[in-house]
Amino acid sequence: MRIQTNPDTVPEALPQALEAPARRRMGVAERERQILDGAIQFFAVHGFGGQLRDLAKSIGVTHALLYHYFPTKQALVDRVYLEVFEGRWRPEWDALLDDPDMPVEDKLTAFYLEYVTITLSKEFVRILVFAGLTDHTITDRFFALLRARLFPRLIRETRRFRGMASRAKASEREMELLMGLHGGFFYIAMRRWIYAQDVYSESAHEGYGEALVRDRVRAYLLASRALFAETAASARKRPARR
């Protein structure tokens, strides 16, 4: 065995293949993407009360560089909203819900199976909850989106299931019943990402089964038919306007 007699001797240079690679310089778009992804993860853990200095440290960039890309905290929050909330809405969902030939139960099941899988991620749920506990900016914008693009379609399809063609504004009872359906799916995600509880078994922790979604949709539609049967009957008997 060779004994080292001079431990203070400077070791020979490493072969070129073993030298640490030079840090690659990121382009503008790539750096912005890095900051945005880091901000989403940071806000999902710390909420919007977290300091941007701590965010910059967690990402591995300077505070000044963070402000170079996002001059204000609100600008960064707005970008997070577009990415996590509006950015996950699929235009094809509008076409799916507007399809006149698809049975209502199948249509709502197909929509919610994709919605809960694509939209209700850990980041989405936690950021929405944190936003609701602070200034409501994100929650107000998101619910405005739902009121404009989703809820009227769901009410229309629910009435179609009941045999009604009314375009009248949804009643308070109709909306509250619908919130039971929509909010029920969100509560599944709350159990998972806020309370750290399984959905209904350990095997279902990371996914939503079609049967689970269809059961909720079917229960909602049958309840709607039972609760509003008299309204539907009177609408069918009402004489058409001349």
PDB file of C-alpha atoms in Angstrom:
ATOM      1  CA  MET A   1       0.000   0.000   0.000  1.00  0.00           C
ATOM      2  CA  ARG A   2       1.323   3.391  -0.963  1.00  0.00           C
ATOM      3  CA  ILE A   3       1.743   5.749   2.003  1.00  0.00           C
ATOM      4  CA  GLN A   4       1.215   9.475   1.299  1.00  0.00           C
ATOM      5  CA  THR A   5       4.141  11.312   2.865  1.00  0.00           C
ATOM      6  CA  ASN A   6       3.168  14.868   1.899  1.00  0.00           C
ATOM      7  CA  PRO A   7      -0.579  15.382   2.477  1.00  0.00           C
ATOM      8  CA  ASP A   8      -0.303  19.123   1.798  1.00  0.00           C
ATOM      9  CA  THR A   9       0.746  18.637  -1.783  1.00  0.00           C
ATOM     10  CA  VAL A  10      -1.742  20.122  -4.267  1.00  0.00           C
ATOM     11  CA  PRO A  11      -3.426  17.247  -6.104  1.00  0.00           C
ATOM     12  CA  GLU A  12      -3.064  16.947  -9.811  1.00  0.00           C
ATOM     13  CA  ALA A  13      -5.758  18.568 -11.926  1.00  0.00           C
ATOM     14  CA  LEU A  14      -8.749  16.376 -12.649  1.00  0.00           C
ATOM     15  CA  PRO A  15      -9.051  15.012 -16.139  1.00  0.00           C
ATOM     16  CA  GLN A  16     -11.160  17.257 -18.333  1.00  0.00           C
ATOM     17  CA  ALA A  17     -13.975  14.695 -18.414  1.00  0.00           C
ATOM     18  CA  LEU A  18     -14.302  14.847 -14.609  1.00  0.00           C
ATOM     19  CA  GLU A  19     -14.285  18.645 -14.238  1.00  0.00           C
ATOM     20  CA  ALA A  20     -17.528  20.266 -13.093  1.00  0.00           C
ATOM     21  CA  PRO A  21     -19.476  21.443 -16.141  1.00  0.00           C
ATOM     22  CA  ALA A  22     -19.815  25.173 -16.631  1.00  0.00           C
ATOM     23  CA  ARG A  23     -23.174  26.583 -15.610  1.00  0.00           C
ATOM     24  CA  ARG A  24     -25.345  27.093 -18.675  1.00  0.00           C
ATOM     25  CA  ARG A  25     -26.740  30.570 -19.115  1.00  0.00           C
ATOM     26  CA  MET A  26     -30.520  30.573 -19.321  1.00  0.00           C
ATOM     27  CA  GLY A  27     -32.397  32.475 -21.970  1.00  0.00           C
ATOM     28  CA  VAL A  28     -35.069  35.006 -21.056  1.00  0.00           C
ATOM     29  CA  ALA A  29     -38.012  32.657 -21.625  1.00  0.00           C
ATOM     30  CA  GLU A  30     -36.353  29.794 -19.777  1.00  0.00           C
ATOM     31  CA  ARG A  31     -35.459  31.965 -16.778  1.00  0.00           C
ATOM     32  CA  GLU A  32     -38.985  33.369 -16.608  1.00  0.00           C
ATOM     33  CA  ARG A  33     -40.337  29.823 -16.705  1.00  0.00           C
ATOM     34  CA  GLN A  34     -38.016  28.851 -13.847  1.00  0.00           C
ATOM     35  CA  ILE A  35     -39.221  31.749 -11.711  1.00  0.00           C
ATOM     36  CA  LEU A  36     -42.878  31.094 -12.495  1.00  0.00           C
ATOM     37  CA  ASP A  37     -42.672  27.365 -11.687  1.00  0.00           C
ATOM     38  CA  GLY A  38     -40.828  28.174  -8.469  1.00  0.00           C
ATOM     39  CA  ALA A  39     -43.419  30.795  -7.509  1.00  0.00           C
ATOM     40  CA  ILE A  40     -46.276  28.335  -8.006  1.00  0.00           C
ATOM     41  CA  GLN A  41     -44.634  25.819  -5.694  1.00  0.00           C
ATOM     42  CA  PHE A  42     -43.710  28.524  -3.169  1.00  0.00           C
ATOM     43  CA  PHE A  43     -47.198  30.045  -2.968  1.00  0.00           C
ATOM     44  CA  ALA A  44     -48.764  26.581  -2.719  1.00  0.00           C
ATOM     45  CA  VAL A  45     -46.701  25.965   0.424  1.00  0.00           C
ATOM     46  CA  HIS A  46     -46.475  29.414   2.041  1.00  0.00           C
ATOM     47  CA  GLY A  47     -49.462  31.292   0.653  1.00  0.00           C
ATOM     48  CA  PHE A  48     -49.310  34.846  -0.609  1.00  0.00           C
ATOM     49  CA  GLY A  49     -47.919  36.159   2.658  1.00  0.00           C
ATOM     50  CA  GLY A  50     -44.533  34.658   1.791  1.00  0.00           C
ATOM     51  CA  GLN A  51     -41.748  37.147   1.146  1.00  0.00           C
ATOM     52  CA  LEU A  52     -40.354  37.498  -2.374  1.00  0.00           C
ATOM     53  CA  ARG A  53     -36.841  37.490  -0.941  1.00  0.00           C
ATOM     54  CA  ASP A  54     -37.501  34.002   0.403  1.00  0.00           C
ATOM     55  CA  LEU A  55     -39.039  33.004  -2.933  1.00  0.00           C
ATOM     56  CA  ALA A  56     -35.921  34.167  -4.798  1.00  0.00           C
ATOM     57  CA  LYS A  57     -33.721  32.201  -2.405  1.00  0.00           C
ATOM     58  CA  SER A  58     -35.810  29.055  -2.844  1.00  0.00           C
ATOM     59  CA  ILE A  59     -35.527  29.325  -6.629  1.00  0.00           C
ATOM     60  CA  GLY A  60     -31.817  30.084  -6.570  1.00  0.00           C
ATOM     61  CA  VAL A  61     -31.938  33.567  -8.109  1.00  0.00           C
ATOM     62  CA  THR A  62     -31.176  36.998  -6.738  1.00  0.00           C
ATOM     63  CA  HIS A  63     -33.886  39.281  -5.417  1.00  0.00           C
ATOM     64  CA  ALA A  64     -32.950  41.838  -8.086  1.00  0.00           C
ATOM     65  CA  LEU A  65     -33.282  39.287 -10.881  1.00  0.00           C
ATOM     66  CA  LEU A  66     -36.734  38.293  -9.643  1.00  0.00           C
ATOM     67  CA  TYR A  67     -37.859  41.922  -9.810  1.00  0.00           C
ATOM     68  CA  HIS A  68     -36.352  42.257 -13.265  1.00  0.00           C
ATOM     69  CA  TYR A  69     -38.838  39.690 -14.579  1.00  0.00           C
ATOM     70  CA  PHE A  70     -41.746  40.598 -12.285  1.00  0.00           C
ATOM     71  CA  PRO A  71     -41.514  44.244 -11.134  1.00  0.00           C
ATOM     72  CA  THR A  72     -44.229  43.829  -8.489  1.00  0.00           C
ATOM     73  CA  LYS A  73     -45.574  40.997  -6.394  1.00  0.00           C
ATOM     74  CA  GLN A  74     -49.012  41.535  -7.936  1.00  0.00           C
ATOM     75  CA  ALA A  75     -47.545  41.044 -11.416  1.00  0.00           C
ATOM     76  CA  LEU A  76     -46.200  37.671 -10.304  1.00  0.00           C
ATOM     77  CA  VAL A  77     -49.507  36.713  -8.636  1.00  0.00           C
ATOM     78  CA  ASP A  78     -51.395  37.635 -11.818  1.00  0.00           C
ATOM     79  CA  ARG A  79     -49.097  35.414 -13.857  1.00  0.00           C
ATOM     80  CA  VAL A  80     -49.540  32.544 -11.406  1.00  0.00           C
ATOM     81  CA  TYR A  81     -53.319  32.929 -11.755  1.00  0.00           C
ATOM     82  CA  LEU A  82     -53.159  32.736 -15.544  1.00  0.00           C
ATOM     83  CA  GLU A  83     -50.936  29.667 -15.368  1.00  0.00           C
ATOM     84  CA  VAL A  84     -52.685  27.668 -12.642  1.00  0.00           C
ATOM     85  CA  PHE A  85     -56.325  28.660 -13.197  1.00  0.00           C
ATOM     86  CA  GLU A  86     -57.213  30.080 -16.614  1.00  0.00           C
ATOM     87  CA  GLY A  87     -54.405  28.151 -18.273  1.00  0.00           C
ATOM     88  CA  ARG A  88     -55.907  24.819 -17.263  1.00  0.00           C
ATOM     89  CA  TRP A  89     -59.286  25.479 -18.800  1.00  0.00           C
ATOM     90  CA  ARG A  90     -59.583  23.472 -22.025  1.00  0.00           C
ATOM     91  CA  PRO A  91     -61.461  25.077 -24.956  1.00  0.00           C
ATOM     92  CA  GLU A  92     -62.676  21.619 -25.963  1.00  0.00           C
ATOM     93  CA  TRP A  93     -64.710  21.481 -22.740  1.00  0.00           C
ATOM     94  CA  ASP A  94     -66.971  24.190 -24.160  1.00  0.00           C
ATOM     95  CA  ALA A  95     -67.567  22.054 -27.252  1.00  0.00           C
ATOM     96  CA  LEU A  96     -68.158  18.943 -25.125  1.00  0.00           C
ATOM     97  CA  LEU A  97     -70.799  20.622 -22.978  1.00  0.00           C
ATOM     98  CA  ASP A  98     -72.450  22.175 -26.040  1.00  0.00           C
ATOM     99  CA  ASP A  99     -72.757  18.857 -27.910  1.00  0.00           C
ATOM    100  CA  PRO A 100     -76.529  18.439 -28.485  1.00  0.00           C
ATOM    101  CA  ASP A 101     -76.326  14.715 -29.271  1.00  0.00           C
ATOM    102  CA  MET A 102     -74.480  13.411 -26.211  1.00  0.00           C
ATOM    103  CA  PRO A 103     -76.583  12.151 -23.270  1.00  0.00           C
ATOM    104  CA  VAL A 104     -76.442  14.568 -20.354  1.00  0.00           C
ATOM    105  CA  GLU A 105     -75.148  12.050 -17.804  1.00  0.00           C
ATOM    106  CA  ASP A 106     -72.350  10.928 -20.126  1.00  0.00           C
ATOM    107  CA  LYS A 107     -71.502  14.530 -20.966  1.00  0.00           C
ATOM    108  CA  LEU A 108     -71.218  15.706 -17.367  1.00  0.00           C
ATOM    109  CA  THR A 109     -69.310  12.589 -16.380  1.00  0.00           C
ATOM    110  CA  ALA A 110     -66.793  13.068 -19.212  1.00  0.00           C
ATOM    111  CA  PHE A 111     -66.364  16.731 -18.336  1.00  0.00           C
ATOM    112  CA  TYR A 112     -65.850  16.284 -14.610  1.00  0.00           C
ATOM    113  CA  LEU A 113     -63.545  13.313 -15.057  1.00  0.00           C
ATOM    114  CA  GLU A 114     -61.195  15.575 -17.022  1.00  0.00           C
ATOM    115  CA  TYR A 115     -61.827  18.665 -14.901  1.00  0.00           C
ATOM    116  CA  VAL A 116     -60.912  17.081 -11.587  1.00  0.00           C
ATOM    117  CA  THR A 117     -57.881  15.339 -13.091  1.00  0.00           C
ATOM    118  CA  ILE A 118     -56.449  18.310 -15.002  1.00  0.00           C
ATOM    119  CA  THR A 119     -57.541  21.210 -12.824  1.00  0.00           C
ATOM    120  CA  LEU A 120     -57.703  20.127  -9.197  1.00  0.00           C
ATOM    121  CA  SER A 121     -53.983  19.644  -8.662  1.00  0.00           C
ATOM    122  CA  LYS A 122     -52.193  20.191  -5.371  1.00  0.00           C
ATOM    123  CA  GLU A 123     -51.015  23.655  -6.476  1.00  0.00           C
ATOM    124  CA  PHE A 124     -54.485  24.677  -7.686  1.00  0.00           C
ATOM    125  CA  VAL A 125     -56.263  23.651  -4.491  1.00  0.00           C
ATOM    126  CA  ARG A 126     -53.757  25.070  -2.034  1.00  0.00           C
ATOM    127  CA  ILE A 127     -53.349  28.375  -3.875  1.00  0.00           C
ATOM    128  CA  LEU A 128     -57.128  28.800  -4.161  1.00  0.00           C
ATOM    129  CA  VAL A 129     -57.536  28.168  -0.416  1.00  0.00           C
ATOM    130  CA  PHE A 130     -54.735  30.582   0.483  1.00  0.00           C
ATOM    131  CA  ALA A 131     -56.267  33.189  -1.850  1.00  0.00           C
ATOM    132  CA  GLY A 132     -59.639  32.801  -0.189  1.00  0.00           C
ATOM    133  CA  LEU A 133     -58.034  33.545   3.164  1.00  0.00           C
ATOM    134  CA  THR A 134     -56.343  36.744   1.974  1.00  0.00           C
ATOM    135  CA  ASP A 135     -57.597  39.350  -0.510  1.00  0.00           C
ATOM    136  CA  HIS A 136     -59.890  37.135  -2.672  1.00  0.00           C
ATOM    137  CA  THR A 137     -58.343  38.495  -5.892  1.00  0.00           C
ATOM    138  CA  ILE A 138     -57.706  35.062  -7.377  1.00  0.00           C
ATOM    139  CA  THR A 139     -60.897  33.485  -6.048  1.00  0.00           C
ATOM    140  CA  ASP A 140     -63.032  36.337  -7.414  1.00  0.00           C
ATOM    141  CA  ARG A 141     -61.452  36.026 -10.861  1.00  0.00           C
ATOM    142  CA  PHE A 142     -61.778  32.265 -10.931  1.00  0.00           C
ATOM    143  CA  PHE A 143     -65.430  32.191  -9.881  1.00  0.00           C
ATOM    144  CA  ALA A 144     -66.166  34.880 -12.459  1.00  0.00           C
ATOM    145  CA  LEU A 145     -64.707  32.485 -15.042  1.00  0.00           C
ATOM    146  CA  LEU A 146     -66.910  29.648 -13.798  1.00  0.00           C
ATOM    147  CA  ARG A 147     -70.016  31.855 -13.827  1.00  0.00           C
ATOM    148  CA  ALA A 148     -69.292  32.914 -17.391  1.00  0.00           C
ATOM    149  CA  ARG A 149     -68.170  29.663 -19.014  1.00  0.00           C
ATOM    150  CA  LEU A 150     -69.273  26.703 -16.919  1.00  0.00           C
ATOM    151  CA  PHE A 151     -72.269  27.183 -14.644  1.00  0.00           C
ATOM    152  CA  PRO A 152     -74.724  28.400 -17.334  1.00  0.00           C
ATOM    153  CA  ARG A 153     -73.862  25.352 -19.454  1.00  0.00           C
ATOM    154  CA  LEU A 154     -74.358  22.990 -16.538  1.00  0.00           C
ATOM    155  CA  ILE A 155     -77.728  24.553 -15.677  1.00  0.00           C
ATOM    156  CA  ARG A 156     -78.806  24.302 -19.322  1.00  0.00           C
ATOM    157  CA  GLU A 157     -77.810  20.634 -19.481  1.00  0.00           C
ATOM    158  CA  THR A 158     -79.511  19.894 -16.177  1.00  0.00           C
ATOM    159  CA  ARG A 159     -82.732  21.396 -17.501  1.00  0.00           C
ATOM    160  CA  ARG A 160     -82.316  19.390 -20.682  1.00  0.00           C
ATOM    161  CA  PHE A 161     -82.129  16.240 -18.543  1.00  0.00           C
ATOM    162  CA  ARG A 162     -85.396  17.283 -16.907  1.00  0.00           C
ATOM    163  CA  GLY A 163     -87.031  17.895 -20.296  1.00  0.00           C
ATOM    164  CA  MET A 164     -86.981  21.680 -20.018  1.00  0.00           C
ATOM    165  CA  ALA A 165     -85.813  24.179 -22.619  1.00  0.00           C
ATOM    166  CA  SER A 166     -86.004  27.291 -20.446  1.00  0.00           C
ATOM    167  CA  ARG A 167     -83.263  29.896 -20.766  1.00  0.00           C
ATOM    168  CA  ALA A 168     -84.359  31.802 -17.687  1.00  0.00           C
ATOM    169  CA  LYS A 169     -81.790  32.757 -15.081  1.00  0.00           C
ATOM    170  CA  ALA A 170     -81.015  29.885 -12.753  1.00  0.00           C
ATOM    171  CA  SER A 171     -82.993  29.956  -9.536  1.00  0.00           C
ATOM    172  CA  GLU A 172     -81.280  30.002  -6.171  1.00  0.00           C
ATOM    173  CA  ARG A 173     -82.319  26.386  -5.579  1.00  0.00           C
ATOM    174  CA  GLU A 174     -80.902  25.291  -8.938  1.00  0.00           C
ATOM    175  CA  MET A 175     -77.583  27.000  -8.247  1.00  0.00           C
ATOM    176  CA  GLU A 176     -77.279  25.609  -4.738  1.00  0.00           C
ATOM    177  CA  LEU A 177     -77.946  22.088  -5.996  1.00  0.00           C
ATOM    178  CA  LEU A 178     -75.324  22.596  -8.680  1.00  0.00           C
ATOM    179  CA  MET A 179     -72.836  23.901  -6.074  1.00  0.00           C
ATOM    180  CA  GLY A 180     -73.344  20.637  -4.231  1.00  0.00           C
ATOM    181  CA  LEU A 181     -72.097  18.773  -7.299  1.00  0.00           C
ATOM    182  CA  HIS A 182     -69.256  21.119  -8.207  1.00  0.00           C
ATOM    183  CA  GLY A 183     -68.189  21.744  -4.632  1.00  0.00           C
ATOM    184  CA  GLY A 184     -68.282  18.039  -3.880  1.00  0.00           C
ATOM    185  CA  PHE A 185     -65.527  17.400  -6.411  1.00  0.00           C
ATOM    186  CA  PHE A 186     -63.470  20.228  -4.927  1.00  0.00           C
ATOM    187  CA  TYR A 187     -63.908  18.739  -1.458  1.00  0.00           C
ATOM    188  CA  ILE A 188     -62.392  15.485  -2.684  1.00  0.00           C
ATOM    189  CA  ALA A 189     -59.313  17.484  -3.657  1.00  0.00           C
ATOM    190  CA  MET A 190     -59.421  19.319  -0.301  1.00  0.00           C
ATOM    191  CA  ARG A 191     -59.343  16.003   1.529  1.00  0.00           C
ATOM    192  CA  ARG A 192     -56.324  15.010  -0.510  1.00  0.00           C
ATOM    193  CA  TRP A 193     -54.249  18.193  -0.671  1.00  0.00           C
ATOM    194  CA  ILE A 194     -55.264  20.083   2.484  1.00  0.00           C
ATOM    195  CA  TYR A 195     -56.139  17.368   5.011  1.00  0.00           C
ATOM    196  CA  ALA A 196     -53.802  14.689   3.545  1.00  0.00           C
ATOM    197  CA  GLN A 197     -56.561  12.084   3.618  1.00  0.00           C
ATOM    198  CA  ASP A 198     -57.254   9.354   1.089  1.00  0.00           C
ATOM    199  CA  VAL A 199     -60.268   9.751  -1.176  1.00  0.00           C
ATOM    200  CA  TYR A 200     -61.868   6.439  -0.274  1.00  0.00           C
ATOM    201  CA  SER A 201     -58.978   4.005  -0.196  1.00  0.00           C
ATOM    202  CA  GLU A 202     -55.205   4.013  -0.367  1.00  0.00           C
ATOM    203  CA  SER A 203     -55.324   2.742  -3.935  1.00  0.00           C
ATOM    204  CA  ALA A 204     -57.408   5.760  -5.003  1.00  0.00           C
ATOM    205  CA  HIS A 205     -55.174   8.375  -3.420  1.00  0.00           C
ATOM    206  CA  GLU A 206     -53.684   9.658  -6.666  1.00  0.00           C
ATOM    207  CA  GLY A 207     -56.559   9.259  -9.084  1.00  0.00           C
ATOM    208  CA  TYR A 208     -60.256   9.704  -9.704  1.00  0.00           C
ATOM    209  CA  GLY A 209     -62.181   6.705 -10.965  1.00  0.00           C
ATOM    210  CA  GLU A 210     -64.928   7.133 -13.536  1.00  0.00           C
ATOM    211  CA  ALA A 211     -67.355   5.311 -11.244  1.00  0.00           C
ATOM    212  CA  LEU A 212     -66.798   7.869  -8.479  1.00  0.00           C
ATOM    213  CA  VAL A 213     -67.457  10.746 -10.878  1.00  0.00           C
ATOM    214  CA  ARG A 214     -70.484   9.117 -12.508  1.00  0.00           C
ATOM    215  CA  ASP A 215     -72.048   8.302  -9.134  1.00  0.00           C
ATOM    216  CA  ARG A 216     -71.960  11.971  -8.147  1.00  0.00           C
ATOM    217  CA  VAL A 217     -73.236  13.188 -11.510  1.00  0.00           C
ATOM    218  CA  ARG A 218     -76.087  10.657 -11.526  1.00  0.00           C
ATOM    219  CA  ALA A 219     -77.089  11.524  -7.963  1.00  0.00           C
ATOM    220  CA  TYR A 220     -77.136  15.220  -8.870  1.00  0.00           C
ATOM    221  CA  LEU A 221     -79.249  14.718 -11.994  1.00  0.00           C
ATOM    222  CA  LEU A 222     -81.756  12.426 -10.270  1.00  0.00           C
ATOM    223  CA  ALA A 223     -82.061  14.863  -7.385  1.00  0.00           C
ATOM    224  CA  SER A 224     -82.665  17.688  -9.840  1.00  0.00           C
ATOM    225  CA  ARG A 225     -85.389  15.730 -11.602  1.00  0.00           C
ATOM    226  CA  ALA A 226     -87.089  14.871  -8.302  1.00  0.00           C
ATOM    227  CA  LEU A 227     -86.838  18.366  -6.822  1.00  0.00           C
ATOM    228  CA  PHE A 228     -87.985  20.212  -9.914  1.00  0.00           C
ATOM    229  CA  ALA A 229     -90.511  17.732 -11.316  1.00  0.00           C
ATOM    230  CA  GLU A 230     -93.424  20.113 -10.720  1.00  0.00           C
ATOM    231  CA  THR A 231     -91.606  22.974 -12.420  1.00  0.00           C
ATOM    232  CA  ALA A 232     -90.866  20.833 -15.452  1.00  0.00           C
ATOM    233  CA  ALA A 233     -94.482  19.611 -15.654  1.00  0.00           C
ATOM    234  CA  SER A 234     -95.909  23.128 -15.504  1.00  0.00           C
ATOM    235  CA  ALA A 235     -93.462  24.304 -18.169  1.00  0.00           C
ATOM    236  CA  ARG A 236     -94.610  21.536 -20.530  1.00  0.00           C
ATOM    237  CA  LYS A 237     -98.279  22.433 -19.980  1.00  0.00           C
ATOM    238  CA  ARG A 238     -97.777  26.171 -20.462  1.00  0.00           C
ATOM    239  CA  PRO A 239     -99.224  27.260 -23.848  1.00  0.00           C
ATOM    240  CA  ALA A 240     -96.749  28.545 -26.381  1.00  0.00           C
ATOM    241  CA  ARG A 241     -96.690  32.273 -27.038  1.00  0.00           C
ATOM    242  CA  ARG A 242     -98.167  33.424 -30.318  1.00  0.00           C
TER     243      ARG A 242
END
